[in-house]
C-alpha cells in the first residue's frame, strides 16, 4: 500500500517531526511504500531547523507553505498524481488545520484515497476563539480519526457535520533519548552519591506540576530510614525563590539534589537510569511526556489522580496513583521502599509498555474503516 504522511518532518526540529519519522518507519516495516510531505523552508521557521543529518531511508518532500493557497493546491495535485491508497494527516493544532483542511478538501474528488487524521489534541485546555472555529474544514474533509489521547473523540464531534469512524490508540513512545544504562555508570557520570536512593522529578518546573507537594512529602520522618533523596532535574519556569523558601520551611535541603539547568538530550537517560521511581505530582489535569519517558526507560511511576496521567498509569501495577496532597504522596513512597516494590513494578512496566508500541498505532490505522 502507498501511504503519504502530511506534517512536520526533517529538516524541522520538534517532537512532531520525531513522531512522523517513527510513524513512517513503522508503516514501512509493515510493508508500505511511505512518503512524508512537509513544509518548505522559510524565514519564519529558521530557528526550528534541525542540525542533524537527514533521516536515513525516509522519503521526505518539502512542498507545503502553510499560508499559501497555491501551495495547498500544488500539494493536492502532487498527491493525486502519486495515487496513494491513504493520506495520513498528523494534526497538531488549529493553525495547521487551515492548511491541512484545504489540502484534504481538494482530495474529495479522489474517492479511492482514504484520508486519516491522527489527533493528539483537538481543543486545547487553553483554547481561544480560533481553536474553536478553525478546525471545522479539516474535521469535515477527512474520512476517519485515530485519537492518541482519551477524550478527544468528543471534541472532534464538535466540528463534524456527519459522524466519522474513530478509534483510540495509546500515544506511542516517542523518546529520542537513548537507552537505559547501568545505574553505577549513570551515578558516576552525574556525580551522585551511590549509597543514596533517588526519586526523579524531571522536566520544566511549573506551579501546576506540584513540586511543592513533593517537598512537603519529603519532610515525612518515615522516609529517613530509606536514605532517599529527591533528584530534581529541569529548569525553573517560575519564581525559584518560592521553592527555596519551601525547602527551608520543610527543612529538607539535605534530602534534595537540585540539577535545575537545561538537561541535554544526551544526559536524559542518565537521570532516568539512576531513579528508583519517577514522580509527577501534578495539581491540574495536564498531559506529560515524562510518563512516556518513564515507560521507555522501564521505571515505576508515582502520579497524582489527574486525567491524562492516571489514565495510563495502572495503580498498584506500574506504580501509584495518589491524591494531590503531601500525605498520600509520602504514604506511597514509604510503601514503595518498605515493601520493595521496585522490581515488581519494573517487570510490570516492561509489560504495560507494549501498549505504547508503534505497531499498535499502525494496526489501529489499518483497521479504522473495518
Short mmCIF file of C-alpha atoms in Angstrom, two decimals:
data_model
loop_
_atom_site.label_atom_id
_atom_site.label_comp_id
_atom_site.label_asym_id
_atom_site.label_seq_id
_atom_site.Cartn_x
_atom_site.Cartn_y
_atom_site.Cartn_z
CA UNK A 1 0.00 0.00 0.00
CA UNK A 2 1.20 3.52 -0.77
CA UNK A 3 0.89 5.98 2.12
CA UNK A 4 1.58 9.71 2.27
CA UNK A 5 2.00 11.46 5.63
CA UNK A 6 1.28 15.20 5.82
CA UNK A 7 3.01 17.01 8.67
CA UNK A 8 6.17 18.40 10.20
CA UNK A 9 9.35 16.44 9.44
CA UNK A 10 13.05 16.94 8.75
CA UNK A 11 14.65 19.47 8.44
CA UNK A 12 12.48 20.87 11.24
CA UNK A 13 13.34 20.11 14.86
CA UNK A 14 10.38 19.12 17.01
CA UNK A 15 8.70 16.22 18.79
CA UNK A 16 6.17 16.18 15.94
CA UNK A 17 8.99 15.56 13.45
CA UNK A 18 10.26 12.65 15.52
CA UNK A 19 6.71 11.28 15.74
CA UNK A 20 6.20 11.44 11.97
CA UNK A 21 9.59 9.86 11.27
CA UNK A 22 8.81 6.96 13.63
CA UNK A 23 5.33 6.56 12.15
CA UNK A 24 6.81 6.37 8.66
CA UNK A 25 9.38 3.78 9.73
CA UNK A 26 6.72 1.55 11.29
CA UNK A 27 4.47 1.84 8.24
CA UNK A 28 7.45 0.85 6.09
CA UNK A 29 8.20 -2.08 8.42
CA UNK A 30 4.58 -3.13 7.88
CA UNK A 31 5.31 -3.37 4.16
CA UNK A 32 4.03 0.01 2.90
CA UNK A 33 5.58 2.50 0.47
CA UNK A 34 5.73 5.73 2.50
CA UNK A 35 6.45 9.38 1.74
CA UNK A 36 6.28 12.35 4.10
CA UNK A 37 5.26 15.71 2.65
CA UNK A 38 6.37 18.52 4.93
CA UNK A 39 6.78 22.28 4.96
CA UNK A 40 9.15 24.28 2.78
CA UNK A 41 11.88 26.31 4.43
CA UNK A 42 11.04 29.91 5.17
CA UNK A 43 12.46 32.58 7.46
CA UNK A 44 9.66 32.10 9.98
CA UNK A 45 10.87 28.58 10.65
CA UNK A 46 14.62 29.13 10.50
CA UNK A 47 15.11 28.80 14.28
CA UNK A 48 13.38 25.44 14.24
CA UNK A 49 15.79 23.81 11.82
CA UNK A 50 17.49 20.64 12.94
CA UNK A 51 21.25 20.44 12.95
CA UNK A 52 21.09 16.69 12.39
CA UNK A 53 21.58 14.94 9.09
CA UNK A 54 18.60 13.78 7.08
CA UNK A 55 16.96 10.61 8.48
CA UNK A 56 18.12 7.54 6.60
CA UNK A 57 15.72 5.59 4.39
CA UNK A 58 12.89 8.12 4.66
CA UNK A 59 11.46 9.89 1.63
CA UNK A 60 10.71 13.45 2.76
CA UNK A 61 9.47 16.08 0.31
CA UNK A 62 9.40 19.76 1.27
CA UNK A 63 6.43 21.22 -0.54
CA UNK A 64 3.89 22.93 1.70
CA UNK A 65 3.74 26.61 2.52
CA UNK A 66 1.37 26.76 5.49
CA UNK A 67 -0.11 30.14 4.47
CA UNK A 68 -0.16 29.82 0.68
CA UNK A 69 -3.34 28.52 -1.06
CA UNK A 70 -1.28 27.99 -4.22
CA UNK A 71 0.98 25.67 -2.28
CA UNK A 72 -2.04 23.74 -0.94
CA UNK A 73 -3.32 23.25 -4.49
CA UNK A 74 0.11 22.15 -5.69
CA UNK A 75 0.38 19.66 -2.83
CA UNK A 76 -3.09 18.23 -3.51
CA UNK A 77 -2.26 17.84 -7.22
CA UNK A 78 1.01 16.09 -6.34
CA UNK A 79 -0.86 13.67 -4.09
CA UNK A 80 -3.43 12.92 -6.80
CA UNK A 81 -0.68 12.11 -9.30
CA UNK A 82 1.08 9.89 -6.73
CA UNK A 83 -2.06 7.73 -6.42
CA UNK A 84 -1.68 6.81 -2.73
CA UNK A 85 -4.11 4.45 -1.03
CA UNK A 86 -4.04 6.54 2.12
CA UNK A 87 -3.11 10.04 3.24
CA UNK A 88 -2.38 10.47 6.95
CA UNK A 89 -2.65 13.99 8.34
CA UNK A 90 -0.56 14.36 11.50
CA UNK A 91 -2.74 17.03 13.07
CA UNK A 92 -1.11 19.33 15.61
CA UNK A 93 -3.27 22.40 16.30
CA UNK A 94 -5.79 24.82 14.85
CA UNK A 95 -3.08 26.73 12.98
CA UNK A 96 -2.26 23.67 10.91
CA UNK A 97 -5.96 22.86 10.41
CA UNK A 98 -6.45 25.54 7.75
CA UNK A 99 -3.64 24.25 5.58
CA UNK A 100 -4.44 20.57 6.14
CA UNK A 101 -8.18 21.15 5.77
CA UNK A 102 -7.74 22.76 2.37
CA UNK A 103 -5.45 20.01 1.12
CA UNK A 104 -7.89 17.37 2.38
CA UNK A 105 -10.84 19.14 0.72
CA UNK A 106 -9.07 19.16 -2.65
CA UNK A 107 -8.79 15.37 -2.41
CA UNK A 108 -12.57 14.93 -2.19
CA UNK A 109 -12.68 14.00 -5.87
CA UNK A 110 -10.39 11.00 -5.23
CA UNK A 111 -12.71 8.53 -3.57
CA UNK A 112 -10.05 5.80 -3.67
CA UNK A 113 -7.83 7.79 -1.27
CA UNK A 114 -8.61 7.29 2.41
CA UNK A 115 -7.87 10.41 4.45
CA UNK A 116 -6.93 9.65 8.06
CA UNK A 117 -6.28 12.18 10.80
CA UNK A 118 -4.06 11.31 13.76
CA UNK A 119 -5.11 13.68 16.53
CA UNK A 120 -3.37 14.27 19.83
CA UNK A 121 -5.44 17.27 20.89
CA UNK A 122 -8.36 18.94 19.09
CA UNK A 123 -9.50 21.57 21.60
CA UNK A 124 -6.64 22.52 23.94
CA UNK A 125 -7.24 23.33 27.61
CA UNK A 126 -6.44 26.99 26.98
CA UNK A 127 -8.50 27.15 23.76
CA UNK A 128 -9.18 30.54 22.21
CA UNK A 129 -11.82 31.54 19.67
CA UNK A 130 -9.73 30.36 16.71
CA UNK A 131 -9.17 26.94 18.32
CA UNK A 132 -12.94 26.50 18.43
CA UNK A 133 -13.54 27.72 14.87
CA UNK A 134 -10.65 26.88 12.54
CA UNK A 135 -10.75 23.03 12.67
CA UNK A 136 -14.23 22.78 11.08
CA UNK A 137 -12.97 22.43 7.49
CA UNK A 138 -10.33 19.91 8.47
CA UNK A 139 -12.69 17.70 10.52
CA UNK A 140 -15.26 17.65 7.73
CA UNK A 141 -12.83 16.72 4.97
CA UNK A 142 -11.14 13.64 6.38
CA UNK A 143 -12.65 10.16 6.41
CA UNK A 144 -11.70 8.97 9.88
CA UNK A 145 -9.77 9.74 13.04
CA UNK A 146 -7.24 7.92 15.19
CA UNK A 147 -7.14 9.54 18.63
CA UNK A 148 -3.94 9.15 20.64
CA UNK A 149 -5.36 10.68 23.80
CA UNK A 150 -8.57 9.78 25.58
CA UNK A 151 -11.48 12.20 25.45
CA UNK A 152 -10.57 13.66 22.06
CA UNK A 153 -13.41 11.93 20.19
CA UNK A 154 -15.98 14.18 21.88
CA UNK A 155 -14.00 17.28 20.90
CA UNK A 156 -13.84 16.08 17.29
CA UNK A 157 -17.62 15.59 17.20
CA UNK A 158 -17.97 19.30 17.93
CA UNK A 159 -16.59 20.03 14.44
CA UNK A 160 -18.12 17.21 12.42
CA UNK A 161 -21.13 17.51 10.16
CA UNK A 162 -21.61 13.73 9.89
CA UNK A 163 -20.09 11.15 12.25
CA UNK A 164 -16.82 9.65 11.03
CA UNK A 165 -15.07 6.44 12.16
CA UNK A 166 -12.92 6.99 15.26
CA UNK A 167 -10.59 4.67 17.10
CA UNK A 168 -8.36 5.14 20.12
CA UNK A 169 -4.72 4.09 20.27
CA UNK A 170 -2.27 4.87 23.05
CA UNK A 171 0.25 7.53 22.13
CA UNK A 172 3.34 5.54 21.07
CA UNK A 173 6.54 6.03 23.00
CA UNK A 174 8.31 8.85 21.21
CA UNK A 175 11.57 9.19 23.13
CA UNK A 176 14.79 10.01 21.22
CA UNK A 177 16.99 9.88 24.33
CA UNK A 178 18.87 6.62 24.04
CA UNK A 179 18.50 3.60 26.28
CA UNK A 180 18.76 2.89 29.97
CA UNK A 181 22.34 2.38 31.19
CA UNK A 182 23.73 0.66 34.31
CA UNK A 183 22.90 2.63 37.44
CA UNK A 184 26.52 2.69 38.63
CA UNK A 185 27.68 4.32 35.39
CA UNK A 186 24.88 6.91 35.50
CA UNK A 187 25.64 7.68 39.16
CA UNK A 188 29.30 8.26 38.36
CA UNK A 189 28.64 10.43 35.29
CA UNK A 190 26.16 12.60 37.22
CA UNK A 191 28.45 12.77 40.29
CA UNK A 192 25.76 11.45 42.62
CA UNK A 193 26.10 9.51 45.87
CA UNK A 194 25.95 5.76 45.08
CA UNK A 195 24.67 5.00 48.59
CA UNK A 196 21.51 7.08 48.12
CA UNK A 197 18.23 6.05 46.56
CA UNK A 198 16.70 8.57 44.17
CA UNK A 199 13.22 9.67 43.25
CA UNK A 200 13.20 11.65 39.99
CA UNK A 201 11.20 14.82 39.31
CA UNK A 202 12.03 15.62 35.68
CA UNK A 203 11.23 18.46 33.29
CA UNK A 204 10.40 22.15 33.38
CA UNK A 205 9.36 23.25 36.85
CA UNK A 206 5.99 25.00 36.73
CA UNK A 207 3.47 25.70 39.52
CA UNK A 208 0.91 23.15 38.30
CA UNK A 209 3.47 20.32 38.48
CA UNK A 210 3.29 20.26 42.26
CA UNK A 211 6.95 20.23 43.26
CA UNK A 212 5.85 22.00 46.44
CA UNK A 213 3.68 18.98 47.35
CA UNK A 214 6.65 16.70 46.82
CA UNK A 215 8.88 18.85 49.01
CA UNK A 216 6.31 18.67 51.81
CA UNK A 217 6.04 14.90 51.35
CA UNK A 218 9.83 14.62 51.58
CA UNK A 219 9.63 16.05 55.10
CA UNK A 220 7.84 12.91 56.32
CA UNK A 221 10.05 11.44 59.06
CA UNK A 222 9.32 7.87 57.92
CA UNK A 223 11.46 8.43 54.80
CA UNK A 224 14.66 8.94 56.77
CA UNK A 225 15.23 5.19 57.18
CA UNK A 226 15.44 4.64 53.41
CA UNK A 227 18.27 7.06 52.62
CA UNK A 228 16.16 8.50 49.81
CA UNK A 229 16.75 11.78 48.01
CA UNK A 230 14.64 13.70 45.52
CA UNK A 231 16.54 14.39 42.30
CA UNK A 232 15.06 17.47 40.64
CA UNK A 233 16.24 17.74 37.03
CA UNK A 234 14.91 20.63 34.94
CA UNK A 235 14.74 24.37 34.58
CA UNK A 236 12.57 26.66 36.69
CA UNK A 237 9.82 28.38 34.70
CA UNK A 238 8.50 30.43 37.61
CA UNK A 239 9.85 32.11 40.75
CA UNK A 240 12.65 29.98 42.16
CA UNK A 241 12.51 31.80 45.49
CA UNK A 242 9.13 30.19 46.22
CA UNK A 243 10.80 26.78 46.20
CA UNK A 244 13.85 27.91 48.13
CA UNK A 245 11.55 29.17 50.87
CA UNK A 246 9.53 25.94 50.78
CA UNK A 247 12.67 23.79 51.09
CA UNK A 248 13.89 25.89 54.02
CA UNK A 249 10.49 25.80 55.69
CA UNK A 250 10.24 21.99 55.34
CA UNK A 251 13.89 21.59 56.42
CA UNK A 252 14.62 19.07 53.66
CA UNK A 253 17.57 20.68 51.86
CA UNK A 254 19.89 17.76 52.60
CA UNK A 255 17.40 15.35 51.02
CA UNK A 256 17.27 17.11 47.65
CA UNK A 257 19.66 17.02 44.72
CA UNK A 258 18.90 20.04 42.53
CA UNK A 259 20.02 19.97 38.88
CA UNK A 260 17.95 22.94 37.76
CA UNK A 261 19.66 23.74 34.49
CA UNK A 262 18.89 22.74 30.92
CA UNK A 263 19.27 18.97 30.57
CA UNK A 264 20.94 17.98 27.30
CA UNK A 265 19.33 15.14 25.36
CA UNK A 266 22.49 13.08 25.75
CA UNK A 267 22.11 13.20 29.56
CA UNK A 268 18.42 12.35 29.86
CA UNK A 269 18.94 8.58 30.02
CA UNK A 270 21.41 9.04 32.88
CA UNK A 271 18.81 10.71 35.09
CA UNK A 272 16.23 8.03 34.44
CA UNK A 273 18.80 5.27 34.91
CA UNK A 274 19.60 6.35 38.48
CA UNK A 275 15.95 6.72 39.51
CA UNK A 276 14.07 4.15 41.57
CA UNK A 277 10.79 5.82 40.68
CA UNK A 278 9.64 8.79 38.57
CA UNK A 279 7.28 11.18 40.39
CA UNK A 280 4.72 13.51 38.80
CA UNK A 281 2.71 15.30 41.47
CA UNK A 282 0.55 17.44 39.19
CA UNK A 283 -2.21 19.67 40.54
CA UNK A 284 -4.00 20.02 37.20
CA UNK A 285 -5.04 17.52 34.51
CA UNK A 286 -2.17 18.10 32.10
CA UNK A 287 -0.55 15.82 29.59
CA UNK A 288 3.06 14.91 30.23
CA UNK A 289 5.78 13.42 28.06
CA UNK A 290 7.62 12.35 31.23
CA UNK A 291 5.21 9.42 31.65
CA UNK A 292 6.22 8.07 28.26
CA UNK A 293 9.86 8.57 29.14
CA UNK A 294 9.35 6.52 32.30
CA UNK A 295 7.78 3.76 30.21
CA UNK A 296 10.64 3.92 27.73
CA UNK A 297 13.23 3.52 30.48
CA UNK A 298 11.00 0.97 32.29
CA UNK A 299 10.78 2.90 35.54
CA UNK A 300 7.96 2.77 38.14
CA UNK A 301 5.85 5.91 38.44
CA UNK A 302 4.01 7.88 41.09
CA UNK A 303 1.39 10.21 39.63
CA UNK A 304 -1.45 12.21 41.09
CA UNK A 305 -5.06 11.34 40.31
CA UNK A 306 -5.35 13.68 37.35
CA UNK A 307 -6.88 12.98 33.95
CA UNK A 308 -4.26 12.24 31.27
CA UNK A 309 -1.83 10.98 33.93
CA UNK A 310 -3.87 8.45 35.90
CA UNK A 311 -5.42 7.15 32.66
CA UNK A 312 -2.19 5.47 31.57
CA UNK A 313 -0.61 4.52 34.92
CA UNK A 314 -2.42 1.47 36.37
CA UNK A 315 -2.44 1.93 40.14
CA UNK A 316 -0.62 -0.80 42.03
CA UNK A 317 0.66 -2.32 38.78
CA UNK A 318 3.34 0.01 37.42
CA UNK A 319 3.31 2.43 40.34
CA UNK A 320 0.90 4.61 42.27
CA UNK A 321 -1.99 6.94 41.56
CA UNK A 322 -2.50 9.16 44.63
CA UNK A 323 -4.46 12.24 45.55
CA UNK A 324 -2.54 15.52 45.16
CA UNK A 325 -1.56 16.04 48.79
CA UNK A 326 1.69 15.55 50.67
CA UNK A 327 0.37 12.83 52.99
CA UNK A 328 -0.81 10.49 50.23
CA UNK A 329 2.38 11.08 48.25
CA UNK A 330 4.53 10.25 51.30
CA UNK A 331 2.45 7.13 52.05
CA UNK A 332 3.07 5.79 48.55
CA UNK A 333 6.81 6.45 48.73
CA UNK A 334 7.01 4.68 52.09
CA UNK A 335 5.09 1.69 50.68
CA UNK A 336 7.41 1.59 47.68
CA UNK A 337 10.56 1.26 49.76
CA UNK A 338 9.15 -0.59 52.78
CA UNK A 339 7.74 -3.37 50.60
CA UNK A 340 10.50 -3.42 47.97
CA UNK A 341 8.13 -2.76 45.07
CA UNK A 342 10.74 -1.63 42.54
CA UNK A 343 11.50 -4.94 40.82
CA UNK A 344 7.84 -5.96 40.67
CA UNK A 345 6.79 -2.61 39.22
CA UNK A 346 9.64 -2.61 36.70
CA UNK A 347 8.57 -6.02 35.39
CA UNK A 348 5.01 -4.74 35.03
CA UNK A 349 6.17 -1.53 33.31
CA UNK A 350 8.00 -3.64 30.71
CA UNK A 351 4.74 -5.50 30.01
CA UNK A 352 2.49 -2.42 30.05
CA UNK A 353 4.94 -0.63 27.79
CA UNK A 354 3.89 -2.86 24.89
CA UNK A 355 0.57 -0.98 24.72
CA UNK A 356 2.55 2.04 23.58
CA UNK A 357 4.25 0.39 20.63
CA UNK A 358 4.24 1.89 17.14
CA UNK A 359 2.80 -1.27 15.64
CA UNK A 360 -0.32 -0.82 17.80
CA UNK A 361 -0.83 2.60 16.22
CA UNK A 362 -0.38 1.40 12.65
CA UNK A 363 -2.71 -1.57 13.26
CA UNK A 364 -5.33 0.87 14.52
CA UNK A 365 -4.95 2.93 11.34
CA UNK A 366 -5.17 -0.23 9.25
CA UNK A 367 -8.46 -1.31 10.88
CA UNK A 368 -10.05 2.14 11.16
CA UNK A 369 -12.61 1.58 8.41
CA UNK A 370 -13.47 -2.04 9.22
#
